[in-house]
CSV table of C-alpha atoms in Angstrom, one decimal:
chain,number,residue,atom,x,y,z
K,1,MET,CA,33.9,33.1,9.9
K,2,LYS,CA,36.0,30.8,7.8
K,3,LEU,CA,35.2,28.0,10.2
K,4,LEU,CA,31.5,28.6,10.0
K,5,ILE,CA,31.6,28.7,6.1
K,6,GLY,CA,33.6,25.5,6.1
K,7,GLN,CA,31.0,23.8,8.4
K,8,ILE,CA,28.2,24.9,6.2
K,9,GLN,CA,30.0,23.6,3.1
K,10,THR,CA,30.6,20.3,4.8
K,11,TYR,CA,27.0,20.1,5.8
K,12,LEU,CA,25.9,20.9,2.2
K,13,LEU,CA,28.1,18.2,0.8
K,14,VAL,CA,26.8,15.6,3.2
K,15,LEU,CA,23.2,16.8,2.6
K,16,LEU,CA,23.7,16.4,-1.2
K,17,ILE,CA,25.0,12.9,-0.8
K,18,CYS,CA,22.3,11.7,1.7
K,19,GLN,CA,19.6,13.5,-0.4
K,20,ALA,CA,20.8,11.5,-3.5
K,21,ALA,CA,20.8,8.2,-1.6
K,22,CYS,CA,17.3,8.9,-0.1
K,23,VAL,CA,15.9,9.8,-3.6
K,24,ARG,CA,17.3,6.5,-4.9
K,25,ALA,CA,15.6,4.5,-2.2
K,26,VAL,CA,12.3,6.3,-2.9
K,27,SER,CA,12.6,5.6,-6.5
K,28,ILE,CA,13.0,1.8,-5.7
K,29,PHE,CA,10.0,1.9,-3.4
K,30,CYS,CA,7.7,3.5,-5.9
K,31,LYS,CA,9.0,1.3,-8.7
K,32,LYS,CA,7.9,-1.7,-6.8
K,33,GLN,CA,4.5,-0.4,-6.2
K,34,LEU,CA,3.7,1.5,-9.4
K,35,GLU,CA,4.3,1.7,-13.2
K,36,PHE,CA,6.5,4.6,-14.5
K,37,LYS,CA,5.3,6.9,-17.3
K,38,LYS,CA,7.5,7.1,-20.4
K,39,THR,CA,9.5,10.0,-19.1
K,40,GLY,CA,8.9,9.3,-15.4
K,41,ARG,CA,11.9,6.9,-14.9
K,42,LEU,CA,14.3,9.7,-15.5
K,43,LEU,CA,12.4,12.7,-14.5
K,44,PHE,CA,11.0,11.4,-11.1
K,45,PRO,CA,14.3,11.2,-9.3
K,46,VAL,CA,15.7,14.4,-11.0
K,47,CYS,CA,12.6,16.6,-10.0
K,48,LEU,CA,12.5,14.9,-6.5
K,49,PHE,CA,16.1,15.5,-5.8
K,50,PHE,CA,16.3,19.2,-6.9
K,51,GLY,CA,12.9,19.9,-5.3
K,52,LEU,CA,14.2,18.4,-1.9
K,53,MET,CA,17.5,20.4,-2.2
K,54,LEU,CA,15.6,23.7,-2.9
K,55,LEU,CA,13.3,23.1,0.2
K,56,ASN,CA,16.3,22.2,2.3
K,57,LEU,CA,18.0,25.4,1.5
K,58,PHE,CA,14.8,27.3,2.5
K,59,GLY,CA,14.8,25.3,5.6
K,60,MET,CA,18.3,26.4,6.5
K,61,SER,CA,17.3,29.9,6.1
K,62,TYR,CA,14.4,29.5,8.4
K,63,GLY,CA,15.8,32.0,11.0
K,64,THR,CA,16.5,34.7,8.4
K,65,PHE,CA,13.4,34.5,6.1
K,66,HIS,CA,11.0,33.3,8.9
K,67,PHE,CA,10.1,30.4,6.8
K,68,SER,CA,7.1,28.7,8.5
K,69,TYR,CA,7.9,25.2,9.6
K,70,LEU,CA,4.4,23.9,8.8
K,71,LEU,CA,4.6,25.4,5.3
K,72,PHE,CA,8.0,23.8,4.9
K,73,VAL,CA,6.7,20.3,5.8
K,74,LEU,CA,3.5,20.8,3.8
K,75,LEU,CA,5.5,21.7,0.7
K,76,LYS,CA,7.8,18.6,1.3
K,77,HIS,CA,4.7,16.3,1.5
K,78,LEU,CA,3.2,18.0,-1.5
K,79,LEU,CA,6.5,17.4,-3.5
K,80,PHE,CA,6.4,13.7,-2.7
K,81,MET,CA,2.8,13.3,-3.4
K,82,GLY,CA,2.9,15.5,-6.5
K,83,THR,CA,5.8,13.7,-8.1
K,84,VAL,CA,4.2,10.2,-7.4
K,85,LEU,CA,0.9,11.3,-9.0
K,86,TRP,CA,2.5,13.1,-11.9
K,87,PHE,CA,5.3,10.6,-13.1
K,88,PHE,CA,3.4,7.4,-12.7
K,89,GLN,CA,0.5,5.9,-14.7
K,90,ASP,CA,-1.5,3.6,-12.3
K,91,HIS,CA,-4.9,4.3,-10.9
K,92,ALA,CA,-5.1,7.7,-9.0
K,93,ALA,CA,-6.2,6.0,-5.7
K,94,LYS,CA,-3.4,3.6,-5.9
K,95,LYS,CA,-0.9,6.4,-6.4
K,96,LEU,CA,-2.4,8.3,-3.6
K,97,LEU,CA,-2.2,5.4,-1.2
K,98,THR,CA,1.4,4.6,-2.2
K,99,GLY,CA,2.4,8.4,-1.7
K,100,SER,CA,0.7,8.4,1.6
K,101,VAL,CA,2.6,5.3,2.7
K,102,LEU,CA,5.8,6.9,1.4
K,103,ILE,CA,5.2,10.2,3.4
K,104,THR,CA,4.4,8.4,6.5
K,105,VAL,CA,7.4,6.2,6.4
K,106,LEU,CA,9.8,9.1,5.8
K,107,THR,CA,8.2,11.4,8.4
K,108,LEU,CA,8.1,8.9,11.2
K,109,THR,CA,11.4,7.2,10.5
K,110,GLU,CA,13.2,10.7,10.3
K,111,ASN,CA,11.7,12.1,13.4
K,112,PHE,CA,12.2,8.9,15.5
K,113,CYS,CA,15.9,8.7,14.5
K,114,GLU,CA,16.6,12.4,15.1
K,115,SER,CA,14.9,12.4,18.6
K,116,PHE,CA,16.4,9.0,19.6
K,117,LEU,CA,20.0,10.0,18.6
K,118,SER,CA,19.5,13.5,20.2
K,119,CYS,CA,18.7,11.7,23.6
K,120,LEU,CA,21.7,9.5,23.3
K,121,ALA,CA,24.1,12.3,22.4
K,122,LEU,CA,22.8,14.4,25.3
K,123,LEU,CA,23.1,11.6,27.7
K,124,PHE,CA,26.7,10.9,26.4
K,125,LEU,CA,27.8,14.3,26.7
K,126,HIS,CA,26.5,14.9,30.2
K,127,THR,CA,27.3,11.6,31.8
K,128,VAL,CA,30.6,10.6,30.0
K,129,GLN,CA,32.0,13.9,28.9
K,130,GLN,CA,30.8,15.7,32.1
K,131,VAL,CA,29.4,18.6,30.2
K,132,PRO,CA,26.9,20.4,32.6
K,133,GLU,CA,24.7,22.0,29.9
K,134,PRO,CA,25.2,19.9,26.6
K,135,VAL,CA,24.1,21.6,23.4
K,136,LEU,CA,24.1,19.6,20.1
K,137,GLY,CA,26.3,21.3,17.5
K,138,GLU,CA,27.1,21.0,13.9
K,139,ASP,CA,29.2,17.8,14.1
K,140,GLU,CA,26.2,15.9,15.7
K,141,THR,CA,23.9,17.4,13.1
K,142,ILE,CA,26.0,15.9,10.3
K,143,LEU,CA,26.3,12.5,12.0
K,144,PHE,CA,22.6,12.4,12.7
K,145,LEU,CA,21.9,13.1,9.1
K,146,CYS,CA,24.1,10.3,7.9
K,147,ILE,CA,22.6,7.8,10.4
K,148,ARG,CA,19.0,9.0,9.6
K,149,THR,CA,19.5,8.5,5.9
K,150,ALA,CA,20.8,5.1,6.3
K,151,LEU,CA,17.9,4.1,8.5
K,152,VAL,CA,15.4,5.7,6.1
K,153,ILE,CA,16.8,3.7,3.2
K,154,LEU,CA,16.6,0.5,5.1
K,155,VAL,CA,13.0,1.1,6.3
K,156,LEU,CA,11.9,2.1,2.8
K,157,LEU,CA,13.5,-1.1,1.2
K,158,TRP,CA,11.9,-3.3,3.8
K,159,THR,CA,8.5,-1.6,3.4
K,160,ALA,CA,8.8,-2.0,-0.4
K,161,SER,CA,9.3,-5.7,0.0
K,162,HIS,CA,6.4,-6.3,2.4
K,163,PHE,CA,3.8,-3.7,1.1
K,164,ASN,CA,1.7,-4.7,-1.9
K,165,PRO,CA,-1.1,-2.2,-2.7
K,166,GLU,CA,-2.5,-4.8,-5.2
K,167,ILE,CA,-3.8,-6.9,-2.3
K,168,LEU,CA,-5.4,-3.7,-0.7
K,169,PHE,CA,-7.2,-3.1,-4.1
K,170,PHE,CA,-8.6,-6.4,-4.6
K,171,GLY,CA,-12.4,-6.1,-4.8
K,172,ARG,CA,-12.4,-2.6,-3.7
K,173,THR,CA,-13.1,0.9,-5.1
K,174,GLY,CA,-10.8,3.8,-5.3
K,175,ARG,CA,-12.9,5.7,-2.8
K,176,TRP,CA,-12.1,3.0,-0.3
K,177,HIS,CA,-8.3,3.4,-0.7
K,178,ILE,CA,-8.5,7.3,-0.4
K,179,LEU,CA,-10.2,6.6,3.0
K,180,LEU,CA,-7.5,4.0,3.8
K,181,ALA,CA,-4.8,6.8,3.1
K,182,ALA,CA,-6.4,9.3,5.5
K,183,PRO,CA,-5.4,7.8,8.8
K,184,LEU,CA,-1.8,7.4,7.6
K,185,LEU,CA,-1.7,11.2,6.6
K,186,GLY,CA,-3.5,12.0,10.0
K,187,ILE,CA,-0.6,10.2,12.0
K,188,THR,CA,1.9,12.2,9.9
K,189,ALA,CA,0.0,15.4,10.5
K,190,VAL,CA,0.2,14.8,14.4
K,191,ILE,CA,3.9,14.4,14.3
K,192,ASP,CA,4.3,17.5,12.1
K,193,ILE,CA,2.3,19.6,14.6
K,194,ALA,CA,4.3,18.2,17.5
K,195,ASN,CA,7.5,19.3,15.7
K,196,TRP,CA,6.0,22.7,15.1
K,197,GLY,CA,5.3,23.0,18.7
K,198,ALA,CA,8.9,22.1,19.6
K,199,CYS,CA,10.1,24.8,17.0
K,200,ASN,CA,8.0,27.4,18.7
K,201,GLY,CA,9.0,26.6,22.2
K,202,ILE,CA,6.1,24.3,23.1
K,203,LEU,CA,8.3,21.7,24.9
K,204,VAL,CA,8.1,19.4,28.0
K,205,ARG,CA,10.0,21.4,30.6
K,206,SER,CA,11.5,20.3,33.8
K,207,SER,CA,11.3,22.3,37.0
K,208,THR,CA,13.6,25.5,36.9
K,209,GLU,CA,16.4,24.0,39.0
K,210,LEU,CA,17.1,21.1,36.6
K,211,GLY,CA,18.3,23.4,33.7
K,212,ILE,CA,18.3,23.3,30.0
K,213,TYR,CA,19.8,19.8,29.8
K,214,TYR,CA,16.8,18.1,31.2
K,215,ASP,CA,14.4,20.3,29.2
K,216,GLN,CA,16.2,19.2,25.9
K,217,LEU,CA,16.3,15.6,27.2
K,218,PHE,CA,12.6,15.5,28.1
K,219,SER,CA,11.5,17.2,24.8
K,220,HIS,CA,13.4,15.0,22.7
K,221,GLY,CA,12.2,12.0,24.7
K,222,GLU,CA,8.6,13.1,24.2
K,223,ILE,CA,9.0,13.4,20.5
K,224,CYS,CA,10.8,10.0,20.6
K,225,ILE,CA,8.0,8.3,22.4
K,226,LEU,CA,5.2,9.9,20.4
K,227,THR,CA,6.9,8.9,17.1
K,228,ALA,CA,7.6,5.3,18.2
K,229,LEU,CA,3.8,5.0,19.2
K,230,SER,CA,2.9,6.4,15.9
K,231,MET,CA,5.1,4.1,14.1
K,232,PHE,CA,3.6,1.1,15.8
K,233,ALA,CA,0.0,2.4,15.1
K,234,ALA,CA,0.7,3.0,11.5
K,235,SER,CA,2.4,-0.4,11.1
K,236,CYS,CA,-0.4,-2.2,12.8
K,237,TYR,CA,-3.0,-0.4,10.8
K,238,LEU,CA,-1.3,-0.7,7.4
K,239,PHE,CA,-0.1,-4.3,7.5
K,240,GLY,CA,-3.3,-5.3,9.5
K,241,MET,CA,-5.5,-4.0,6.6
K,242,ASN,CA,-3.1,-5.8,4.3
K,243,LYS,CA,-3.7,-9.0,6.2
K,244,ILE,CA,-7.4,-8.5,6.3
K,245,CYS,CA,-7.6,-8.0,2.6
K,246,LEU,CA,-5.4,-10.9,1.8
K,247,GLU,CA,-7.6,-13.2,3.9
K,248,GLN,CA,-10.7,-11.8,2.1
K,249,ARG,CA,-9.0,-12.5,-1.3
K,250,LYS,CA,-8.1,-16.1,-0.2
K,251,SER,CA,-11.8,-16.5,0.9
K,252,SER,CA,-13.1,-15.2,-2.4
K,253,GLN,CA,-10.7,-17.7,-4.3
K,254,TYR,CA,-11.8,-20.6,-2.0
K,255,HIS,CA,-15.5,-19.9,-2.6
K,256,ALA,CA,-14.8,-19.8,-6.5
K,257,GLN,CA,-13.1,-23.0,-6.3
K,258,VAL,CA,-16.0,-24.5,-4.3
K,259,ALA,CA,-18.3,-23.2,-7.0
K,260,VAL,CA,-16.2,-24.8,-9.7
K,261,TYR,CA,-16.3,-28.0,-8.0
K,262,GLU,CA,-20.2,-27.7,-7.5
K,263,MET,CA,-20.6,-27.0,-11.3
K,264,LEU,CA,-18.4,-29.9,-12.3
K,265,GLU,CA,-20.4,-32.2,-9.9
K,266,GLU,CA,-23.6,-31.0,-11.5
K,267,GLN,CA,-22.5,-31.4,-14.9
K,268,TYR,CA,-21.3,-35.0,-14.1
K,269,ARG,CA,-24.8,-35.8,-12.6
K,270,GLN,CA,-26.3,-34.3,-15.9
K,271,SER,CA,-24.1,-36.5,-18.1
K,272,GLU,CA,-25.1,-39.6,-16.1
K,273,ARG,CA,-28.7,-38.9,-16.5
K,274,LEU,CA,-28.2,-38.2,-20.2
K,275,ARG,CA,-26.3,-41.6,-20.7
K,276,HIS,CA,-29.1,-43.3,-18.8
K,277,ASP,CA,-31.9,-41.5,-20.9
K,278,MET,CA,-30.0,-42.2,-24.1
K,279,LYS,CA,-29.8,-46.0,-23.3
K,280,ASN,CA,-33.7,-45.9,-22.8
K,281,HIS,CA,-34.1,-44.0,-26.1
K,282,ILE,CA,-32.0,-46.5,-28.0
K,283,ILE,CA,-34.0,-49.4,-26.6
K,284,ALA,CA,-37.3,-47.8,-27.4
K,285,LEU,CA,-36.3,-46.8,-31.0
K,286,SER,CA,-34.9,-50.3,-31.6
K,287,GLY,CA,-38.3,-51.8,-30.5
K,288,LEU,CA,-40.1,-49.5,-32.8
K,289,LEU,CA,-37.9,-50.1,-35.8
K,290,ALA,CA,-38.1,-53.8,-35.1
K,291,GLN,CA,-41.8,-53.6,-35.3
K,292,GLU,CA,-41.6,-51.4,-38.4
K,293,GLU,CA,-43.4,-48.6,-36.7
K,294,LEU,CA,-41.8,-45.8,-38.9
K,295,GLU,CA,-44.3,-43.1,-38.1
K,296,LYS,CA,-44.0,-43.6,-34.4
K,297,SER,CA,-40.2,-43.7,-34.7
K,298,ARG,CA,-40.4,-40.3,-36.6
K,299,ASP,CA,-42.4,-38.8,-33.7
K,300,TYR,CA,-40.2,-40.3,-31.2
K,301,LEU,CA,-37.1,-38.8,-32.8
K,302,LYS,CA,-39.0,-35.4,-33.1
K,303,ASN,CA,-39.8,-35.4,-29.4
K,304,MET,CA,-36.2,-36.2,-28.6
K,305,GLN,CA,-35.0,-33.3,-30.8
K,306,GLN,CA,-37.2,-30.9,-29.0
K,307,SER,CA,-36.2,-32.0,-25.6
K,308,ALA,CA,-32.5,-31.7,-26.5
K,309,ASN,CA,-33.0,-27.8,-26.6
K,310,LEU,CA,-33.9,-27.6,-23.1
K,311,GLY,CA,-30.5,-28.0,-21.6
K,312,THR,CA,-28.6,-25.5,-23.7
K,313,GLY,CA,-27.0,-22.4,-22.5
K,314,GLU,CA,-24.2,-24.0,-20.6
K,315,GLU,CA,-21.4,-21.4,-19.8
K,316,ALA,CA,-18.0,-21.9,-21.5
K,317,THR,CA,-16.0,-18.7,-21.2
K,318,GLY,CA,-12.7,-20.5,-20.7
K,319,ASN,CA,-12.4,-19.2,-17.1
K,320,SER,CA,-13.6,-21.9,-14.7
K,321,ALA,CA,-14.4,-19.3,-12.0
K,322,VAL,CA,-16.5,-17.2,-14.3
K,323,ASP,CA,-18.2,-20.3,-15.7
K,324,ALA,CA,-19.1,-21.2,-12.1
K,325,LEU,CA,-20.5,-17.8,-11.3
K,326,LEU,CA,-22.7,-17.7,-14.4
K,327,TYR,CA,-23.8,-21.3,-13.9
K,328,GLN,CA,-24.9,-20.4,-10.2
K,329,LYS,CA,-26.7,-17.3,-11.6
K,330,ARG,CA,-28.4,-19.2,-14.4
K,331,LYS,CA,-29.6,-21.9,-12.2
K,332,ARG,CA,-31.0,-19.5,-9.6
K,333,ALA,CA,-32.8,-17.7,-12.3
K,334,GLU,CA,-34.4,-21.0,-13.7
K,335,GLU,CA,-35.4,-21.8,-10.2
K,336,GLU,CA,-37.2,-18.5,-9.7
K,337,ASN,CA,-38.6,-18.5,-13.4
K,338,ILE,CA,-36.6,-15.5,-14.4
K,339,LYS,CA,-35.8,-15.4,-18.1
């Protein structure tokens, strides 16, 4: 009994340390993507830490209180999403997308690490230590928890440095980003349902003569392969969309630059025509004044003054891209006789 209590205390201490490190990594990830509210910088990690600890305590009591696994993971996902939505001040769609990426990264990384390490441990116990029917115990659980936390932190920091939701938001509506988050949450749901099936005995089983060792190995291997494929699909989807949006942004910037050059070229041509016209006007006025044709000179100047108003309305907002856009729209309106 004392040994069991000591193992539980050791597990809780390790869980406390790992949970604090994971919450710190989550805070760094969210900080790089979103802007904290005034009290969010302090309350976000505190609420997330105590919320996770409370959920883990419920999870440890699963056998006693019959705490549903699907309800457990749902509450965990809602905790992450809720804290992101509550303690940050950016656009709701941006927060939803960031929270979805966070939940997907955590779920896939934790499950892959757990299943992969379980396969390695079972193989080691069976082949090296010659245990006929190996079963993973408390020591392996604590070791897996430490390794899993370290891997989750590394993946979160790597994702934070490579994922930029601003690129995905360029020229898009909030509804588009809600739809973008849906496949990520769908992938997470598939893994959660697979884990729920494993918790309820829906496993990949070998033939009866192979025994429980191969049943465990095949089941963990199934989860490992499924999670690895899900990680690959989520990565290709997320960073593929990020790449597409980045190329679209570069294309938009390129077309804006082309429009600027076209506007400058048109203005140069107009200035050349104006210089040529002014030269002719000066010659004509000089001839009229030389002949002392004052009335004709006044009429000529009056016509010049009226003609000068025809070219007004040039755009000058201070932004070359906006000027180019307004210039193109105005020219098209003039060509189609639209006032």
